[in-house]
Coordinates of C-alpha atoms in Angstrom, one line a residue:
X183 CA 0.0 0.0 0.0
X184 CA 1.4 3.4 -1.0
X185 CA 2.3 5.6 1.9
X186 CA 3.2 9.2 2.2
X187 CA 3.9 11.8 4.8
X188 CA 1.6 14.6 5.8
X189 CA 1.2 17.0 8.7
X190 CA -1.7 16.7 11.0
X191 CA -2.6 19.5 13.4
X192 CA -3.7 17.8 16.6
X193 CA -4.0 19.1 20.2
X194 CA -2.2 22.3 19.2
X195 CA 0.9 20.5 17.9
X196 CA 2.1 19.6 14.4
X197 CA 2.9 15.9 14.3
X198 CA 4.3 14.0 11.4
X199 CA 2.6 10.8 10.4
X200 CA 2.7 8.2 7.6
X201 CA -0.7 7.5 6.1
X202 CA -2.2 4.2 5.0
X203 CA -5.7 3.4 3.6
X204 CA -8.5 1.0 4.4
X205 CA -12.2 0.5 3.6
X206 CA -15.4 -0.4 5.4
X207 CA -18.8 -1.5 4.1
X208 CA -21.7 -1.0 6.5
X209 CA -25.1 -2.6 5.8
X210 CA -28.4 -2.1 7.5
X211 CA -29.6 -5.7 7.3
X212 CA -29.0 -7.0 10.8
X213 CA -31.7 -7.9 13.3
X214 CA -29.4 -7.9 16.3
X215 CA -29.4 -5.4 19.1
X216 CA -26.3 -4.3 21.1
X217 CA -27.4 -4.9 24.7
X218 CA -26.7 -2.1 27.0
X219 CA -25.5 -4.7 29.6
X220 CA -22.3 -5.1 27.5
X221 CA -21.3 -1.9 29.2
X222 CA -21.5 -3.2 32.7
X223 CA -19.1 -2.6 35.6
X224 CA -17.7 -4.6 38.5
X225 CA -17.1 -3.6 42.1
X226 CA -15.4 -6.2 44.4
X227 CA -14.3 -6.0 48.0
X228 CA -10.7 -5.6 46.8
X229 CA -8.2 -2.9 47.7
X230 CA -9.7 0.6 47.5
X231 CA -12.6 -0.4 45.2
X232 CA -15.3 -0.3 47.9
X233 CA -13.6 1.1 51.0
X234 CA -12.0 4.4 50.2
X235 CA -13.7 4.2 46.8
X236 CA -17.5 4.1 46.7
X237 CA -17.7 3.9 50.5
X238 CA -15.6 6.6 52.3
X239 CA -14.8 7.8 55.8
X240 CA -17.6 9.9 57.2
X241 CA -15.2 12.7 57.7
X242 CA -13.9 12.9 54.1
X243 CA -14.8 16.4 52.8
X244 CA -16.8 15.3 49.8
X245 CA -20.5 15.2 49.2
X246 CA -22.0 11.9 50.5
X247 CA -25.2 10.0 51.1
X248 CA -24.5 8.0 54.2
X249 CA -20.9 7.0 53.3
X250 CA -21.5 6.7 49.5
X251 CA -19.3 9.1 47.6
X252 CA -21.6 11.1 45.4
X253 CA -19.1 12.7 42.9
X254 CA -18.3 9.1 41.8
X255 CA -22.0 8.4 41.5
X256 CA -22.6 11.5 39.3
X257 CA -19.6 10.6 37.0
X258 CA -20.9 7.1 36.5
X259 CA -24.5 8.2 35.9
X260 CA -23.2 10.4 33.1
X261 CA -22.0 7.3 31.2
X262 CA -25.1 5.4 32.0
X263 CA -23.6 2.2 33.4
X264 CA -26.3 -0.4 33.0
X265 CA -25.3 -2.9 35.7
X266 CA -22.9 -3.3 38.6
X267 CA -21.6 -6.7 39.7
X268 CA -20.9 -7.2 43.5
X269 CA -19.4 -8.4 45.9
X270 CA -16.8 -10.3 43.8
X271 CA -14.8 -11.9 42.3
X272 CA -13.0 -14.2 44.5
X273 CA -14.4 -12.4 47.5
X274 CA -17.9 -13.6 46.6
X275 CA -17.2 -17.2 47.5
X276 CA -16.0 -16.3 51.0
X277 CA -18.8 -13.7 51.6
X278 CA -21.7 -14.6 53.9
X279 CA -24.5 -12.1 53.3
X280 CA -25.9 -12.2 56.8
X281 CA -22.6 -10.6 58.1
X282 CA -23.4 -7.5 56.1
X283 CA -26.9 -6.6 57.3
X284 CA -28.3 -5.1 60.5
X285 CA -26.8 -2.5 62.8
X286 CA -23.3 -1.7 61.5
X287 CA -21.7 -1.8 64.9
X288 CA -22.9 -5.4 65.5
X289 CA -21.7 -6.8 62.2
X290 CA -18.9 -9.4 62.5
X291 CA -15.4 -8.7 61.1
X292 CA -13.5 -11.1 58.8
X293 CA -10.2 -11.4 57.1
X294 CA -10.2 -10.8 53.3
X295 CA -8.0 -13.8 52.5
X296 CA -8.0 -13.2 48.8
X297 CA -7.0 -9.5 48.7
X298 CA -4.3 -8.3 51.0
X299 CA -5.3 -10.1 54.2
X300 CA -7.0 -6.9 55.4
X301 CA -9.9 -6.8 57.9
X302 CA -13.3 -6.6 56.3
X303 CA -15.7 -4.8 58.7
X304 CA -18.8 -5.6 56.7
X305 CA -20.0 -1.9 56.9
X306 CA -20.8 -2.1 53.2
X307 CA -23.3 -4.9 52.8
X308 CA -26.4 -5.8 50.9
X309 CA -28.5 -2.7 51.8
X310 CA -25.5 -0.3 51.1
X311 CA -24.8 -1.9 47.7
X312 CA -28.5 -1.7 46.7
X313 CA -28.7 1.9 47.8
X314 CA -25.6 2.5 45.6
X315 CA -27.3 0.8 42.7
X316 CA -30.4 2.9 43.2
X317 CA -28.3 6.1 43.2
X318 CA -26.5 5.1 40.1
X319 CA -29.8 4.1 38.3
X320 CA -28.2 0.8 37.5
X321 CA -29.3 -2.9 37.8
X322 CA -27.6 -4.8 40.5
X323 CA -25.8 -8.1 39.6
X324 CA -25.1 -10.2 42.7
X325 CA -22.6 -13.0 42.7
X326 CA -23.7 -15.6 45.2
X327 CA -21.5 -17.8 47.4
X328 CA -21.3 -21.3 46.0
X329 CA -17.7 -22.0 47.0
X330 CA -17.9 -21.8 50.8
X331 CA -21.6 -21.2 51.2
X332 CA -24.7 -23.4 51.2
X333 CA -27.8 -23.9 49.1
X334 CA -29.9 -22.6 52.0
X335 CA -27.7 -19.5 52.4
X336 CA -28.1 -18.5 48.8
X337 CA -31.8 -19.4 48.7
X338 CA -32.4 -17.2 51.8
X339 CA -30.5 -14.3 50.4
X340 CA -32.7 -14.3 47.3
X341 CA -35.8 -14.5 49.5
X342 CA -34.5 -11.6 51.6
X343 CA -34.0 -9.6 48.5
X344 CA -37.0 -10.4 46.4
X345 CA -39.9 -11.9 48.5
X346 CA -42.8 -9.9 49.9
X347 CA -44.3 -12.8 51.7
X348 CA -44.4 -13.3 55.5
X349 CA -41.2 -15.1 56.6
X350 CA -38.4 -14.6 59.1
X351 CA -35.9 -13.3 56.5
X352 CA -38.5 -10.9 54.9
X353 CA -39.2 -9.6 58.4
X354 CA -35.5 -9.0 58.9
X355 CA -35.3 -7.0 55.7
X356 CA -38.2 -4.8 56.8
X357 CA -36.7 -4.4 60.2
X358 CA -33.4 -3.3 58.5
X359 CA -35.3 -0.5 56.8
X360 CA -36.5 -1.7 53.4
X361 CA -40.2 -2.6 53.4
X362 CA -40.5 -3.5 49.7
X363 CA -38.6 -6.2 48.0
X364 CA -35.5 -5.1 46.0
X365 CA -36.4 -7.4 43.0
X366 CA -32.8 -8.2 42.0
X367 CA -32.8 -10.3 38.8
X368 CA -29.2 -10.8 37.8
X369 CA -27.8 -13.6 40.0
X370 CA -24.4 -15.3 39.6
X371 CA -24.2 -18.8 40.9
X372 CA -20.7 -18.7 42.2
X373 CA -17.5 -17.2 40.7
X374 CA -14.4 -18.8 39.1
X375 CA -15.4 -22.1 40.7
X376 CA -12.6 -23.7 38.6
X377 CA -10.2 -21.7 40.8
X378 CA -10.6 -19.4 43.9
X379 CA -14.3 -20.4 44.0
X380 CA -13.5 -24.0 45.0
X381 CA -11.0 -25.6 42.5
X382 CA -13.9 -27.7 41.1
X383 CA -14.0 -29.7 37.9
X384 CA -16.4 -28.6 35.2
X385 CA -18.5 -31.8 35.8
X386 CA -18.7 -31.2 39.5
X387 CA -19.6 -27.5 39.1
X388 CA -22.3 -28.4 36.5
X389 CA -24.0 -30.6 39.1
X390 CA -23.6 -28.0 41.8
X391 CA -25.1 -25.3 39.6
X392 CA -28.2 -27.5 39.0
X393 CA -28.6 -28.1 42.7
X394 CA -28.2 -24.4 43.7
X395 CA -30.3 -23.2 40.8
X396 CA -33.1 -25.5 41.8
X397 CA -33.5 -23.6 45.1
X398 CA -32.9 -20.1 43.6
X399 CA -36.5 -19.2 43.4
X400 CA -38.4 -16.7 41.4
X401 CA -40.6 -14.2 43.3
X402 CA -43.3 -12.0 41.9
X403 CA -41.8 -9.2 39.7
X404 CA -38.3 -10.7 40.1
X405 CA -37.7 -13.5 37.7
X406 CA -34.1 -14.5 38.2
X407 CA -31.5 -14.4 35.4
X408 CA -29.1 -17.1 36.7
X409 CA -25.6 -16.9 35.4
X410 CA -23.4 -20.0 35.6
X411 CA -19.7 -19.5 36.6
X412 CA -18.0 -20.1 33.3
X413 CA -14.6 -20.7 31.7
X414 CA -11.2 -19.3 32.4
X415 CA -10.2 -17.8 29.0
X416 CA -9.7 -20.7 26.6
X417 CA -11.1 -23.6 28.8
X418 CA -13.5 -24.7 26.1
X419 CA -14.0 -28.0 27.9
X420 CA -15.7 -26.0 30.8
X421 CA -18.1 -24.4 28.4
X422 CA -18.9 -27.6 26.6
X423 CA -19.5 -29.4 29.9
X424 CA -21.9 -26.7 31.2
X425 CA -23.8 -26.4 27.9
X426 CA -24.1 -30.2 27.7
X427 CA -25.2 -30.9 31.3
X428 CA -27.2 -27.8 32.3
X429 CA -30.6 -27.4 30.6
X430 CA -30.8 -24.1 28.6
X431 CA -34.0 -23.1 30.5
X432 CA -32.1 -23.3 33.8
X433 CA -29.6 -20.6 33.1
X434 CA -29.8 -17.1 31.6
X435 CA -26.1 -16.9 30.9
X436 CA -22.7 -18.5 31.1
X437 CA -19.7 -16.4 32.1
X438 CA -16.2 -16.2 30.7
X439 CA -13.2 -14.4 32.2
X440 CA -10.2 -13.1 30.2
X441 CA -7.6 -10.5 31.2
X442 CA -5.2 -8.8 28.8
X443 CA -1.7 -9.4 30.3
X444 CA 0.9 -7.2 28.6
X445 CA 3.8 -9.8 28.8
X446 CA 1.5 -12.8 28.8
X447 CA 3.2 -13.9 32.1
X448 CA 1.1 -13.8 35.3
X449 CA 4.2 -13.5 37.5
X450 CA 5.6 -10.4 35.8
X451 CA 2.7 -8.7 33.9
X452 CA 4.5 -5.5 33.0
X453 CA 4.1 -1.9 34.0
X454 CA 1.0 0.2 33.5
X455 CA 3.0 3.3 32.6
X456 CA 6.4 2.3 31.3
X457 CA 6.6 0.0 28.3
X458 CA 8.2 -0.3 24.9
X459 CA 6.5 -0.4 21.5
X460 CA 7.2 -4.1 21.4
X461 CA 5.5 -4.6 24.7
X462 CA 2.6 -2.4 23.6
X463 CA 2.2 -4.5 20.4
X464 CA 2.2 -7.7 22.4
X465 CA -0.4 -6.2 24.7
X466 CA -2.6 -5.5 21.8
X467 CA -2.1 -9.0 20.4
X468 CA -3.3 -10.3 23.7
X469 CA -6.2 -7.9 23.7
X470 CA -7.4 -8.9 20.2
X471 CA -7.4 -12.5 21.4
X472 CA -10.7 -11.8 23.0
X473 CA -12.3 -12.0 19.5
X474 CA -11.0 -15.6 19.1
X475 CA -12.1 -16.6 22.6
X476 CA -15.6 -15.3 22.2
X477 CA -15.9 -16.9 18.7
X478 CA -14.9 -20.3 20.0
X479 CA -17.0 -20.3 23.1
X480 CA -20.0 -19.0 21.1
X481 CA -19.5 -21.9 18.6
X482 CA -19.7 -24.4 21.4
X483 CA -22.8 -22.7 22.8
X484 CA -24.3 -22.8 19.3
X485 CA -24.1 -26.6 19.3
X486 CA -26.4 -26.9 22.3
X487 CA -28.3 -23.6 22.0
X488 CA -28.8 -22.8 18.3
X489 CA -31.5 -20.3 19.1
X490 CA -29.0 -18.3 21.2
X491 CA -31.2 -18.2 24.3
X492 CA -28.3 -18.4 26.7
X493 CA -26.0 -15.3 26.9
X494 CA -22.3 -15.3 26.9
X495 CA -21.4 -13.1 29.9
X496 CA -17.9 -11.7 29.9
X497 CA -18.1 -10.5 33.5
X498 CA -14.4 -9.9 34.1
X499 CA -12.2 -8.3 31.4
X500 CA -9.6 -5.6 31.1
X501 CA -5.9 -5.1 31.2
X502 CA -4.0 -6.4 34.3
X503 CA -0.6 -5.0 35.0
X504 CA 1.8 -5.0 37.9
X505 CA 0.5 -2.8 40.8
X506 CA 1.8 0.7 41.0
X507 CA 5.1 0.9 42.8
X508 CA 4.7 1.6 46.5
X509 CA 1.2 0.4 46.8
X510 CA -0.1 -2.8 48.5
X511 CA 0.3 -5.5 45.9
X512 CA -2.9 -7.2 47.1
X513 CA -4.9 -4.1 46.2
X514 CA -4.3 -4.3 42.4
X515 CA -4.1 -0.5 42.0
X516 CA -2.8 0.5 38.6
X517 CA -2.6 3.6 36.5
X518 CA -4.6 4.0 33.3
X519 CA -2.9 5.2 30.0
X520 CA -3.9 5.8 26.4
X521 CA -3.0 2.1 25.9
X522 CA -5.8 1.1 28.2
X523 CA -8.3 3.3 26.3
X524 CA -7.3 1.5 23.1
X525 CA -7.9 -1.8 24.8
X526 CA -11.3 -0.7 26.0
X527 CA -12.4 0.6 22.6
X528 CA -11.1 -2.6 20.9
X529 CA -12.7 -4.9 23.4
X530 CA -16.1 -3.1 23.2
X531 CA -15.9 -3.3 19.4
X532 CA -15.4 -7.0 19.7
X533 CA -18.4 -7.4 22.1
X534 CA -20.6 -5.2 19.9
X535 CA -19.7 -7.3 16.9
X536 CA -20.6 -10.5 18.8
X537 CA -23.9 -9.1 20.2
X538 CA -25.8 -12.1 18.9
X539 CA -24.2 -14.1 21.8
X540 CA -22.5 -11.6 24.1
X541 CA -25.4 -10.0 26.0
X542 CA -23.5 -8.8 29.1
X543 CA -20.0 -7.9 30.2
X544 CA -18.4 -6.2 33.2
X545 CA -15.1 -4.3 33.1
X546 CA -12.8 -5.1 36.0
X547 CA -13.0 -2.8 37.9
X548 CA -14.9 0.4 38.5
X549 CA -12.9 2.3 41.1
X550 CA -9.2 2.2 42.1
X551 CA -8.7 -1.5 41.0
X552 CA -7.2 -2.8 37.7
X553 CA -8.5 -1.0 34.6
X554 CA -10.6 1.4 36.6
X555 CA -12.9 4.1 35.3
X556 CA -12.1 6.4 38.2
X557 CA -9.1 6.8 40.5
X558 CA -9.4 8.6 43.9
X559 CA -6.9 10.2 46.4
X560 CA -8.6 11.4 49.5
X561 CA -11.1 14.1 48.3
X562 CA -9.6 14.2 44.7
X563 CA -10.8 12.0 41.8
X564 CA -9.8 11.7 38.2
X565 CA -11.5 10.2 35.2
X566 CA -9.3 7.7 33.4
X567 CA -8.9 7.4 29.6
X568 CA -11.0 4.2 29.9
X569 CA -13.8 6.2 31.5
X570 CA -13.8 8.5 28.4
X571 CA -14.2 5.4 26.1
X572 CA -17.3 4.3 28.0
X573 CA -18.6 7.9 27.7
X574 CA -17.9 7.9 23.9
X575 CA -19.4 4.4 23.4
X576 CA -22.6 4.8 25.4
X577 CA -24.3 5.6 22.1
X578 CA -24.3 1.9 21.2
X579 CA -26.3 0.8 24.3
X580 CA -29.5 -0.9 23.1
X581 CA -29.0 0.3 19.5
X582 CA -29.5 -1.8 16.4
X583 CA -26.3 -3.5 15.4
X584 CA -25.0 -2.8 11.8
X585 CA -23.1 -5.4 9.9
X586 CA -19.6 -4.4 8.9
X587 CA -17.0 -5.6 6.4
X588 CA -13.6 -4.2 7.2
X589 CA -10.4 -4.0 5.1
X590 CA -7.7 -2.7 7.4
X591 CA -4.0 -2.0 6.7
X592 CA -1.5 -3.8 9.0
X593 CA 0.3 -2.5 12.0
X594 CA 3.7 -4.2 12.0
X595 CA 6.4 -4.5 14.7
X596 CA 9.4 -6.7 14.5
X597 CA 8.0 -8.6 11.6
X598 CA 4.7 -9.4 13.3
X599 CA 1.4 -7.9 12.1
X600 CA -2.1 -7.1 13.4
X601 CA -4.9 -5.2 11.8
X602 CA -4.3 -1.5 12.5
X603 CA -8.0 -0.6 12.7
X604 CA -11.1 -2.2 14.4
X605 CA -14.6 -0.9 14.3
X606 CA -18.3 -1.4 15.3
X607 CA -21.4 0.4 14.3
X608 CA -25.0 0.8 15.3
X609 CA -28.2 2.8 14.7
X610 CA -30.1 4.3 17.6
X611 CA -33.8 4.6 18.1
X612 CA -33.8 8.1 16.5
X613 CA -32.2 6.7 13.3
X614 CA -28.7 8.2 14.0
X615 CA -25.7 6.0 12.9
X616 CA -22.8 5.7 15.3
X617 CA -19.4 4.3 14.1
X618 CA -16.6 3.6 16.6
X619 CA -13.1 3.2 15.2
X620 CA -9.8 2.4 16.8
X621 CA -6.4 2.9 15.2
X622 CA -3.8 0.8 17.1
X623 CA -0.9 1.9 15.0
X624 CA 1.5 4.1 17.0
X625 CA 2.9 5.9 14.0
X626 CA 0.6 5.9 11.0
X627 CA -2.7 7.6 10.5
X628 CA -5.2 5.6 8.5
X629 CA -7.7 7.0 6.0
X630 CA -10.9 4.8 5.8
X631 CA -13.4 5.0 2.9
X632 CA -16.7 3.8 4.1
X633 CA -19.7 2.7 2.0
X634 CA -23.0 2.7 3.8
X635 CA -25.5 0.5 2.0
X636 CA -29.2 1.4 2.3
X637 CA -28.4 4.2 4.8
X638 CA -29.4 7.8 4.2
X639 CA -27.3 10.5 5.8
X640 CA -26.1 14.0 5.1
X641 CA -24.1 15.2 8.1
X642 CA -21.2 13.8 10.2
X643 CA -19.7 14.8 13.5
X644 CA -17.4 13.0 15.9
X645 CA -15.3 12.8 19.1
X646 CA -11.8 11.6 19.6
X647 CA -9.5 10.4 22.3
X648 CA -5.8 10.5 21.7
X649 CA -2.6 11.9 23.1
X650 CA 1.0 12.6 22.1
X651 CA 2.4 9.5 23.8
X652 CA 0.9 6.0 24.3
X653 CA 2.1 6.1 28.0
X654 CA 0.2 9.3 28.7
X655 CA -2.1 9.2 31.8
X656 CA -4.3 11.5 33.8
X657 CA -2.9 12.4 37.2
X658 CA -4.3 14.2 40.2
X659 CA -2.0 17.1 39.3
X660 CA -3.0 17.0 35.6
X661 CA -6.4 15.4 35.6
X662 CA -7.5 16.5 32.0
X663 CA -4.5 15.5 29.9
X664 CA -6.6 12.9 28.1
X665 CA -10.2 14.0 27.5
X666 CA -12.7 13.7 24.7
X667 CA -12.3 16.4 22.0
X668 CA -14.3 17.2 18.8
X669 CA -13.1 15.3 15.8
X670 CA -13.2 17.0 12.4
X671 CA -11.3 14.4 10.3
X672 CA -14.5 12.9 8.7
X673 CA -16.4 14.1 5.7
X674 CA -19.0 13.2 3.2
X675 CA -17.4 12.3 -0.1
X676 CA -20.1 11.7 -2.7
X677 CA -22.1 8.7 -1.3
X678 CA -19.2 7.6 0.9
X679 CA -17.8 8.6 4.3
X680 CA -14.1 9.4 4.4
X681 CA -12.4 9.5 7.8
X682 CA -8.7 9.9 8.6
X683 CA -7.8 8.4 12.0
X684 CA -4.7 9.7 13.7
X685 CA -2.3 7.2 15.1
X686 CA -3.2 5.6 18.5
X687 CA -6.7 7.1 18.5
X688 CA -10.3 6.2 19.3
X689 CA -13.0 8.0 17.3
X690 CA -16.8 7.8 17.4
X691 CA -18.7 9.3 14.6
X692 CA -22.4 10.3 14.4
X693 CA -24.2 10.4 11.1
X694 CA -27.7 11.7 10.5

């Protein structure tokens, strides 16, 4: 492909790029919808995610409701997070819900054995979480304790949440200040039961799911959407076993977990803020692997569920790096760079493009943990580059999926190649077309010519997230280094759309 140099004025600086070309064809013949629940979030009792995150000291000089930090709530409401998963994660399978209800001073304390060995005082429990969900305007997704709990314990938690009958646990809920049932529908039956949730075999877990699910009852106005604890990345045997041995009508979804590890090595994952182009390239190779994983798990599910009634739920995903130097390694606190934004945009494009099977996903995690949307330091807070991607991509929630055929140039490092560009597109209820494009190439801009079949439009506008360096981050001293800006690199060219994507950028266009 012929390349040439040109000057692009961006962020007040002249930057030299090489340019390459690609093409996209978008057709309006799909019957699929991109579920808003793909844009879900995850809050575990881990590090500073709950405590010193959502739930703060009563003396912290920020606006609060009880101890819920309201500036975080307002930021998350802006991007319309559709669901929030809690209390874990690995913590879920050692959490006993009765420890987190009733007068706070009387709640027992426990050791959080999974995350740092810190004391868990249970001050943030069921009622506090559901109050947070209410403030956020989001649907709660509760992960039940199958690993160290009992069938009766999980059954009673559901009754406590959803029943309006006369019983001891319902009376307890009313005495604890909530007369009406919460009507929680999304319910995880365990978490990572192949690992921290009990080191079970797929066959054993499938039987346990059936047993627990049999006693996870529906109550009026609260039909449960039961989600089976699914595979670790490429454990296709786990998915096959669950789909073969659990009736489709018994589960709403099957989960899958996959983290992007920059080095591919769990013992030395790599830095969040200091990495070479070769490590960046390897990170993106690992990120793009999500597409292959989803495709292969979906193909197994298709064998047993050709009507696609069971959702694939990717309820833990994101980049996982080494913790920031000087922080508790058990707290999994990491910074968030432009690289993370490219991972978020790419992964969400993958989920959008698999919306026939992927109906739900949760980024790990919302506040101060792993690929967080928001980082806090006492009364200060910053929105990460990943937050801005969820802001940019919210236009796809519950929109009609548009089929895409992409021809992308390559991004090559050390003789290895990946597609430089990835994309997804949708049409909202008002008829507006939204196209989200990611250019992974660190050096070359890409000009894309797009044909839109059977789609009438006359105007285009857009937003962009990029920065001078792939390692750039927002800090408490410089919180707005990476923010969304207006994008003017797209135009109508006859009956086609032409867009020039700067290197290392994420762009969302709106056509009407």
